[in-house]
Amino acid sequence: MTKKNTKIEKQKPILSVNGLKVHFFTDEGTVKAVEGASFDVLAGRTLGIVGESGCGKSVATRSLLRLVDSPGKIVDGEIIYRGDANKKEINITSLKTSGSDIKSIRGGEISLIFQEPMTSFSPVHTVGNQIIEAIKLHKKLNKDDAKGLTLDWFKRVGMPDPEQRMNQYPWQLSGGQRQRAMIAMALCCDPKIVIADEPTTALDVTTQAQILDLLKELQEENGMSIIFITHDLGVIAEISDDVSVMYLGNIVESASVDEIFHSPKHPYTTGLLNSIPSITNKNRERLPTISGSIPHPHNRPSGCTFRNRCQNPSDDCREGKIEMKLIEVSPGHFVDQCCINCG
Amino acid sequence: MSSESNIEKVDNINSEERVSVASQGQLIWWRFRKHKLAVFSAILLLLLYLTTLFAEFFATSDPLESEAFRGLIQPQPIHFFDEGKLSPHVCAMEGTRDPYTYKKTYKPNCDKKTPVEFFTKGYEYEWLGLIPMDRHLIGVPEGYLAEEHIFLLGTDIQGRDMWSRIWVASRLSLSIGLVGVTLTLIFGISLGGISGFYGGFIDTIIQRIIEIIRAVPTIPLWMALSAAMPFSWSIVQIYFSITLIISLFAWTDLARVVRGRFLSLREEDFVTAAVLSGANERRIIFRHVMPSLYSHIIAAVSLAIPLMIISETALSFLGLGLQAPAISWGTLLQGTQNVQSVALYKWLMIPAFPVVGSILLFNFLGDGLRDAADPYSD
Amino acid sequence: MALYIGKRVLYGFIAIWIISILSFIIIQLPPGDYVSSYIANLAAQGSSLDQAEAENLRIFYGLDKPWHIQYLKWASRIVTGDLGYSFEWEKPVMSVIQGRILTTVLLALFALVFTWLFAIPIGIYSAVHKYSIGDYLATFLGFLGLAIPDFLIALIAMWFGYSIFGWSVGGLFSPEFGTAPWSIAKFLDLMKHLWVPVIILGTAGMAAMIRVVRANLLDELSKPYVVTARAKGISEWKLIMKYPVRMALNPVISMSAYLLPYLISGSVIVSVVLSLPTLGPTLLKSLLSQDSYLAGGIIFLIGIFTILGTLISDLLLLWIDPRIKFEAR
Ligand SMILES: Nc1ncnc2c1ncn2[C@@H]1O[C@H](COP(=O)(O)OP(=O)(O)OP(=O)(O)O)[C@@H](O)[C@H]1O
Ligand SMILES: [Mg+2]
């Protein structure tokens, strides 16, 4: 593994998310999908975000591009983007959702790779057309040059028969080919950050490994940061440099990948790690599960959201008196203050 | 584990289970109740249908009684107060003949007042064709004749009272929708069901038939079929033939819905389970498939009824549907075929209001029902 | 693709065949045969037909043969463009309706275009601005449009035109062009008169079309590919037009196939109310006087138009949706 385990120099993160809150105002009530999440993305590194289904990973990362669907609103927090050392930092939360600033960030500075490459392409336009469109939005190229660049990218992402694929419709490609096309589309405008939202979930294991390798390779060539969202801790171990663990709309623990795997502090992280199946489990015991169930986002507990699944919460914590807040327990290792002693 | 967290968990489970335990019917009902406009329409329609049972009670004079000398009288509003006192009355209508055009024009003369009474005696009728009665909601006191004194919505060219005619007409116009829809239901459910349940070759045939029927312009065909009805037929025969003709072309939408549901249900586990456990086909259809279809059928029905009403009105308007002495909103509108008369005698258009109103109500209701039955379809 | 087109054309022919049977049934429906209706009609006018002539007519139309032979005879004459003879007009059916075919088709086509021109933008607006005042307004007007039968819309339009502006809206030609042969001037005159019935007829189909556009666009707007496109940084307006609207056009086109018979149907009634020189009033008259070859001929022709319309919309779909092309290869 080519982990960049070199010491984290005190550079400023390329993206800082502080206390982000995203709520969905539905007829049935307010869904607090993200409730005070904070994390940093460092230049050239990969941040893995793990967490149970529905904990707000997608919503939190889509907020970075202001792509939250309509009943949803960013109600609090800031997202600071420092793409260019020479330029001013941009607070993405203060941009207009349809203004030109956010449009130049979308795809140009930060781009997205989706889980479902089938439905993520329009079925009535050719793949080439949809990528050329992205290039023409961010680069001043004429049609032929944009086409040439697309072809280059098809070759770089290892698309077989690139010329032919350009003129095909997404449903004529295989799953892996579609995901390669998706990656080409996300990277063609040289973004500084790529958000990959479960990019390999829909693929079989071999293709999964190929796509992960491809992403790592391209990262080494281009030097972009990756935010990698997944349920799969195995994938996290393989691709991430840093890990943020998300639970019910909050980041509950953040650290380098080694720290997370070797000295997890939060009980939820521990639980996740214990539930990885391993071949050394000779006795065929049942995998340990985390006791309790996730509260519905409508009725989040006050204070620490994990307290009713916690094995030994402190008295203050049990009564919900302690607010959630990340504190640094060792250099670069942050844990929610309630649960430092729980795990 | 703390006791408090246990309680919280139990609460969660309870509320979740309550949702999942609710039957499909209940869920639909809950969703339907949220559509205020649809609920409101349902109530109004119910009332409207109820009033058709008492149409003669609401009428003021015999809807068939014509008298040329009082033709085309304008509507006569009820004045509730007389010199500050509550004393409902109408002003007498006095006709004068234009010496040049010989056209008769009417003017209210409020020096001559006709008192108006409620729940009064009037012309005799048989309630529901059975019980002889003579009570009416509105009328004139004894000694006056309603046919000569009170025309709340004016009279038509033959001097028949529009108010009374509209009430009585509602019976045929509104019921034709119900009868027609019953026939539509039979065609739609059986053909759609066969198509969806058996699939394959039968399905293809029925689908092609539906496609062709939908490609045929219906109104000319209706017109042709209704024109072919012998003149000697009675109102009842014509009425049922008309509903049959309309339903012959109206079942395709319902059949498509039913077929679609059958196709998707075939894939569902509970049907597979029933097949595997050896239930026979009839049983599967009636015990398992039909219940999950009711909501769709109800929605489709409430959208089909207004189509029936429109069709009957259009046919009768053209003179191809129900014929005098049958009274429906469509036959009442026959009087408006000529623009000049519409411009001069605006009240002849009044029968359009119940037509548009009832269709609107049905559409609101159907829309709400469809939404409640299947929130994910359009 | 050829298979797809072939299939569609085949269905078209089957549909035409079924419609020919329906039309034939309509011709046969009135009590008595055509010749006896003819004789009755002549008698009403005070003239008569002698026995031998009547017999000749019967043999000519094959009325002495069983019905399927009659049908075959009728059908084989239709193929050559002979739709029979109208005793009401005392001319061949074809020459009675010739002048009215164009107006009927134009009226329906323009009404369809009118429907598209207004319903598609309104539907797009409604979907993009879901639950806005404009959306509610469009929905409400749509309901109203659905609830008012088109002959009532025609009546109301006439009433307004007559009582406010003193127009008499009816007719499609100025008096000087009424019977004149076709010319550019006559065509322009037609255009001047056509817009009123086009609006009346178009309004009726608009409500349904707005609903279809809105519902489908809402569906498409929530699909992942929209988010993908948005994530590229494309402007919202361009995005909507290029992706979801393009997808929502498919149902619009397949719906138009069903709208066309609906419009032609509607045009019959609207034409009667507005006394337009289309096939509508002729059909009504022929039905009322049991002029059966004329009625059957008109219904057959109207059926053919709509089947052509369906075929065209199928081919349009093939052109705009690449998926059909590849599936049907
Ligand atoms: N459009 C919406 N309306 C209402 N609630 C929503 C909407 N989108 C998301 N949510 C809510 O936000 C919460 C977080 O959703 P999100 O998609 O971010 O989860 P996730 O962590 O990405 O899950 P998964 O791993 O399954 O993708 C969920 O509880 C969901 O119910
Ligand atoms: Mg997600």
PDB file of C-alpha atoms in Angstrom, chain B residues 181-334:
ATOM      1  CA  VAL B 181     -69.550   3.383 -14.950  1.00  0.00           C
ATOM      2  CA  THR B 182     -70.928   0.088 -13.741  1.00  0.00           C
ATOM      3  CA  LEU B 183     -70.786  -1.217 -17.284  1.00  0.00           C
ATOM      4  CA  THR B 184     -67.324   0.289 -17.718  1.00  0.00           C
ATOM      5  CA  LEU B 185     -66.229  -1.451 -14.553  1.00  0.00           C
ATOM      6  CA  ILE B 186     -67.424  -4.811 -15.791  1.00  0.00           C
ATOM      7  CA  PHE B 187     -65.642  -4.460 -19.140  1.00  0.00           C
ATOM      8  CA  GLY B 188     -62.545  -2.832 -17.683  1.00  0.00           C
ATOM      9  CA  ILE B 189     -61.947  -5.169 -14.790  1.00  0.00           C
ATOM     10  CA  SER B 190     -62.644  -8.374 -16.629  1.00  0.00           C
ATOM     11  CA  LEU B 191     -60.676  -7.558 -19.750  1.00  0.00           C
ATOM     12  CA  GLY B 192     -57.860  -5.798 -17.882  1.00  0.00           C
ATOM     13  CA  GLY B 193     -57.739  -8.612 -15.359  1.00  0.00           C
ATOM     14  CA  ILE B 194     -57.608 -11.354 -17.975  1.00  0.00           C
ATOM     15  CA  SER B 195     -54.960  -9.437 -19.830  1.00  0.00           C
ATOM     16  CA  GLY B 196     -52.778  -8.947 -16.796  1.00  0.00           C
ATOM     17  CA  PHE B 197     -53.373 -12.292 -15.119  1.00  0.00           C
ATOM     18  CA  TYR B 198     -52.757 -14.572 -18.062  1.00  0.00           C
ATOM     19  CA  GLY B 199     -50.357 -12.390 -20.001  1.00  0.00           C
ATOM     20  CA  GLY B 200     -48.893 -13.803 -23.179  1.00  0.00           C
ATOM     21  CA  PHE B 201     -50.976 -14.073 -26.305  1.00  0.00           C
ATOM     22  CA  ILE B 202     -54.314 -13.073 -24.746  1.00  0.00           C
ATOM     23  CA  ASP B 203     -52.616 -10.026 -23.289  1.00  0.00           C
ATOM     24  CA  THR B 204     -51.232  -8.985 -26.656  1.00  0.00           C
ATOM     25  CA  ILE B 205     -54.638  -9.303 -28.308  1.00  0.00           C
ATOM     26  CA  ILE B 206     -56.431  -7.303 -25.652  1.00  0.00           C
ATOM     27  CA  GLN B 207     -53.724  -4.657 -25.664  1.00  0.00           C
ATOM     28  CA  ARG B 208     -54.044  -4.257 -29.430  1.00  0.00           C
ATOM     29  CA  ILE B 209     -57.813  -3.939 -29.107  1.00  0.00           C
ATOM     30  CA  ILE B 210     -57.358  -1.255 -26.481  1.00  0.00           C
ATOM     31  CA  GLU B 211     -54.892   0.561 -28.688  1.00  0.00           C
ATOM     32  CA  ILE B 212     -57.274   0.519 -31.612  1.00  0.00           C
ATOM     33  CA  ILE B 213     -60.229   1.655 -29.547  1.00  0.00           C
ATOM     34  CA  ARG B 214     -58.162   4.502 -28.199  1.00  0.00           C
ATOM     35  CA  ALA B 215     -57.179   5.468 -31.727  1.00  0.00           C
ATOM     36  CA  VAL B 216     -60.791   5.646 -32.845  1.00  0.00           C
ATOM     37  CA  PRO B 217     -62.409   9.062 -32.541  1.00  0.00           C
ATOM     38  CA  THR B 218     -65.235   8.274 -30.159  1.00  0.00           C
ATOM     39  CA  ILE B 219     -67.693  11.078 -30.684  1.00  0.00           C
ATOM     40  CA  PRO B 220     -68.435  10.313 -34.355  1.00  0.00           C
ATOM     41  CA  LEU B 221     -68.958   6.662 -33.498  1.00  0.00           C
ATOM     42  CA  TRP B 222     -71.225   7.466 -30.594  1.00  0.00           C
ATOM     43  CA  MET B 223     -73.093   9.776 -32.844  1.00  0.00           C
ATOM     44  CA  ALA B 224     -73.513   7.072 -35.452  1.00  0.00           C
ATOM     45  CA  LEU B 225     -74.589   4.460 -32.951  1.00  0.00           C
ATOM     46  CA  SER B 226     -77.054   6.719 -31.201  1.00  0.00           C
ATOM     47  CA  ALA B 227     -78.434   7.935 -34.501  1.00  0.00           C
ATOM     48  CA  ALA B 228     -79.165   4.334 -35.376  1.00  0.00           C
ATOM     49  CA  MET B 229     -81.502   3.893 -32.426  1.00  0.00           C
ATOM     50  CA  PRO B 230     -85.066   3.500 -33.647  1.00  0.00           C
ATOM     51  CA  PHE B 231     -87.359   6.433 -32.958  1.00  0.00           C
ATOM     52  CA  SER B 232     -89.881   4.109 -31.441  1.00  0.00           C
ATOM     53  CA  TRP B 233     -87.727   3.282 -28.455  1.00  0.00           C
ATOM     54  CA  SER B 234     -88.830   4.361 -25.015  1.00  0.00           C
ATOM     55  CA  ILE B 235     -86.826   6.726 -22.841  1.00  0.00           C
ATOM     56  CA  VAL B 236     -85.641   3.820 -20.752  1.00  0.00           C
ATOM     57  CA  GLN B 237     -84.422   1.872 -23.766  1.00  0.00           C
ATOM     58  CA  ILE B 238     -82.633   4.914 -25.156  1.00  0.00           C
ATOM     59  CA  TYR B 239     -81.161   5.691 -21.768  1.00  0.00           C
ATOM     60  CA  PHE B 240     -79.634   2.261 -21.406  1.00  0.00           C
ATOM     61  CA  SER B 241     -78.462   2.114 -25.000  1.00  0.00           C
ATOM     62  CA  ILE B 242     -76.729   5.444 -24.563  1.00  0.00           C
ATOM     63  CA  THR B 243     -74.955   4.312 -21.438  1.00  0.00           C
ATOM     64  CA  LEU B 244     -73.973   1.104 -23.189  1.00  0.00           C
ATOM     65  CA  ILE B 245     -72.637   3.010 -26.181  1.00  0.00           C
ATOM     66  CA  ILE B 246     -70.630   5.358 -24.000  1.00  0.00           C
ATOM     67  CA  SER B 247     -69.197   2.566 -21.875  1.00  0.00           C
ATOM     68  CA  LEU B 248     -68.216   0.544 -24.949  1.00  0.00           C
ATOM     69  CA  PHE B 249     -65.453   3.055 -25.523  1.00  0.00           C
ATOM     70  CA  ALA B 250     -64.728   4.152 -21.983  1.00  0.00           C
ATOM     71  CA  TRP B 251     -63.425   0.951 -20.424  1.00  0.00           C
ATOM     72  CA  THR B 252     -59.934   1.077 -21.891  1.00  0.00           C
ATOM     73  CA  ASP B 253     -58.439   3.379 -19.254  1.00  0.00           C
ATOM     74  CA  LEU B 254     -59.659   1.221 -16.417  1.00  0.00           C
ATOM     75  CA  ALA B 255     -58.486  -1.925 -18.183  1.00  0.00           C
ATOM     76  CA  ARG B 256     -54.992  -0.469 -18.475  1.00  0.00           C
ATOM     77  CA  VAL B 257     -54.889   0.364 -14.773  1.00  0.00           C
ATOM     78  CA  VAL B 258     -56.161  -3.065 -13.768  1.00  0.00           C
ATOM     79  CA  ARG B 259     -53.768  -4.832 -16.112  1.00  0.00           C
ATOM     80  CA  GLY B 260     -50.837  -2.816 -14.825  1.00  0.00           C
ATOM     81  CA  ARG B 261     -51.700  -3.712 -11.244  1.00  0.00           C
ATOM     82  CA  PHE B 262     -52.132  -7.375 -12.089  1.00  0.00           C
ATOM     83  CA  LEU B 263     -48.797  -7.454 -13.848  1.00  0.00           C
ATOM     84  CA  SER B 264     -46.983  -5.917 -10.904  1.00  0.00           C
ATOM     85  CA  LEU B 265     -48.901  -8.017  -8.403  1.00  0.00           C
ATOM     86  CA  ARG B 266     -47.968 -11.198 -10.211  1.00  0.00           C
ATOM     87  CA  GLU B 267     -44.400 -10.456  -9.251  1.00  0.00           C
ATOM     88  CA  GLU B 268     -45.235  -9.856  -5.615  1.00  0.00           C
ATOM     89  CA  ASP B 269     -44.471 -12.380  -2.968  1.00  0.00           C
ATOM     90  CA  PHE B 270     -47.876 -12.911  -1.487  1.00  0.00           C
ATOM     91  CA  VAL B 271     -49.333 -13.954  -4.805  1.00  0.00           C
ATOM     92  CA  THR B 272     -46.458 -16.321  -5.475  1.00  0.00           C
ATOM     93  CA  ALA B 273     -46.961 -17.726  -2.023  1.00  0.00           C
ATOM     94  CA  ALA B 274     -50.636 -18.266  -2.688  1.00  0.00           C
ATOM     95  CA  VAL B 275     -49.872 -19.999  -5.972  1.00  0.00           C
ATOM     96  CA  LEU B 276     -47.276 -22.208  -4.340  1.00  0.00           C
ATOM     97  CA  SER B 277     -49.640 -23.177  -1.566  1.00  0.00           C
ATOM     98  CA  GLY B 278     -52.000 -24.450  -4.227  1.00  0.00           C
ATOM     99  CA  ALA B 279     -54.767 -21.883  -4.074  1.00  0.00           C
ATOM    100  CA  ASN B 280     -56.831 -21.967  -7.231  1.00  0.00           C
ATOM    101  CA  GLU B 281     -56.964 -19.065  -9.640  1.00  0.00           C
ATOM    102  CA  ARG B 282     -60.377 -17.717  -8.711  1.00  0.00           C
ATOM    103  CA  ARG B 283     -59.393 -17.718  -5.102  1.00  0.00           C
ATOM    104  CA  ILE B 284     -56.126 -15.941  -5.793  1.00  0.00           C
ATOM    105  CA  ILE B 285     -57.873 -13.274  -7.785  1.00  0.00           C
ATOM    106  CA  PHE B 286     -60.680 -12.614  -5.354  1.00  0.00           C
ATOM    107  CA  ARG B 287     -58.883 -13.105  -2.070  1.00  0.00           C
ATOM    108  CA  HIS B 288     -55.489 -11.659  -2.843  1.00  0.00           C
ATOM    109  CA  VAL B 289     -55.427  -9.533  -5.938  1.00  0.00           C
ATOM    110  CA  MET B 290     -58.748  -7.708  -5.840  1.00  0.00           C
ATOM    111  CA  PRO B 291     -58.377  -6.132  -2.393  1.00  0.00           C
ATOM    112  CA  SER B 292     -55.219  -4.361  -3.420  1.00  0.00           C
ATOM    113  CA  LEU B 293     -56.987  -3.140  -6.531  1.00  0.00           C
ATOM    114  CA  TYR B 294     -60.008  -1.490  -4.949  1.00  0.00           C
ATOM    115  CA  SER B 295     -58.362   1.830  -4.404  1.00  0.00           C
ATOM    116  CA  HIS B 296     -57.241   2.083  -7.995  1.00  0.00           C
ATOM    117  CA  ILE B 297     -60.644   1.093  -9.212  1.00  0.00           C
ATOM    118  CA  ILE B 298     -62.391   3.646  -7.051  1.00  0.00           C
ATOM    119  CA  ALA B 299     -60.063   6.340  -8.333  1.00  0.00           C
ATOM    120  CA  ALA B 300     -60.534   5.299 -11.940  1.00  0.00           C
ATOM    121  CA  VAL B 301     -64.294   5.240 -11.461  1.00  0.00           C
ATOM    122  CA  SER B 302     -64.462   8.715 -10.049  1.00  0.00           C
ATOM    123  CA  LEU B 303     -62.531   9.945 -13.074  1.00  0.00           C
ATOM    124  CA  ALA B 304     -64.710   7.975 -15.514  1.00  0.00           C
ATOM    125  CA  ILE B 305     -68.052   9.266 -14.243  1.00  0.00           C
ATOM    126  CA  PRO B 306     -67.433  12.865 -15.335  1.00  0.00           C
ATOM    127  CA  LEU B 307     -66.506  11.600 -18.803  1.00  0.00           C
ATOM    128  CA  MET B 308     -69.860   9.860 -18.967  1.00  0.00           C
ATOM    129  CA  ILE B 309     -71.650  13.009 -17.904  1.00  0.00           C
ATOM    130  CA  ILE B 310     -69.819  15.043 -20.534  1.00  0.00           C
ATOM    131  CA  SER B 311     -70.568  12.463 -23.204  1.00  0.00           C
ATOM    132  CA  GLU B 312     -74.265  12.290 -22.443  1.00  0.00           C
ATOM    133  CA  THR B 313     -74.510  16.056 -22.347  1.00  0.00           C
ATOM    134  CA  ALA B 314     -72.716  16.387 -25.677  1.00  0.00           C
ATOM    135  CA  LEU B 315     -74.818  13.732 -27.390  1.00  0.00           C
ATOM    136  CA  SER B 316     -78.076  15.105 -26.085  1.00  0.00           C
ATOM    137  CA  PHE B 317     -76.981  18.603 -26.997  1.00  0.00           C
ATOM    138  CA  LEU B 318     -76.552  17.472 -30.591  1.00  0.00           C
ATOM    139  CA  GLY B 319     -79.975  15.899 -30.520  1.00  0.00           C
ATOM    140  CA  LEU B 320     -78.588  12.377 -30.755  1.00  0.00           C
ATOM    141  CA  GLY B 321     -78.918  11.335 -27.148  1.00  0.00           C
ATOM    142  CA  LEU B 322     -81.929  11.497 -24.929  1.00  0.00           C
ATOM    143  CA  GLN B 323     -84.918  13.054 -26.635  1.00  0.00           C
ATOM    144  CA  ALA B 324     -87.816  15.068 -25.278  1.00  0.00           C
ATOM    145  CA  PRO B 325     -89.814  14.388 -23.163  1.00  0.00           C
ATOM    146  CA  ALA B 326     -86.754  12.994 -21.334  1.00  0.00           C
ATOM    147  CA  ILE B 327     -85.064  15.797 -19.428  1.00  0.00           C
ATOM    148  CA  SER B 328     -81.306  15.875 -18.931  1.00  0.00           C
ATOM    149  CA  TRP B 329     -78.855  18.743 -18.692  1.00  0.00           C
ATOM    150  CA  GLY B 330     -77.874  18.005 -22.280  1.00  0.00           C
ATOM    151  CA  THR B 331     -81.416  18.255 -23.606  1.00  0.00           C
ATOM    152  CA  LEU B 332     -81.875  21.486 -21.654  1.00  0.00           C
ATOM    153  CA  LEU B 333     -78.800  22.891 -23.385  1.00  0.00           C
ATOM    154  CA  GLN B 334     -80.292  22.144 -26.802  1.00  0.00           C
TER     155      GLN B 334
END
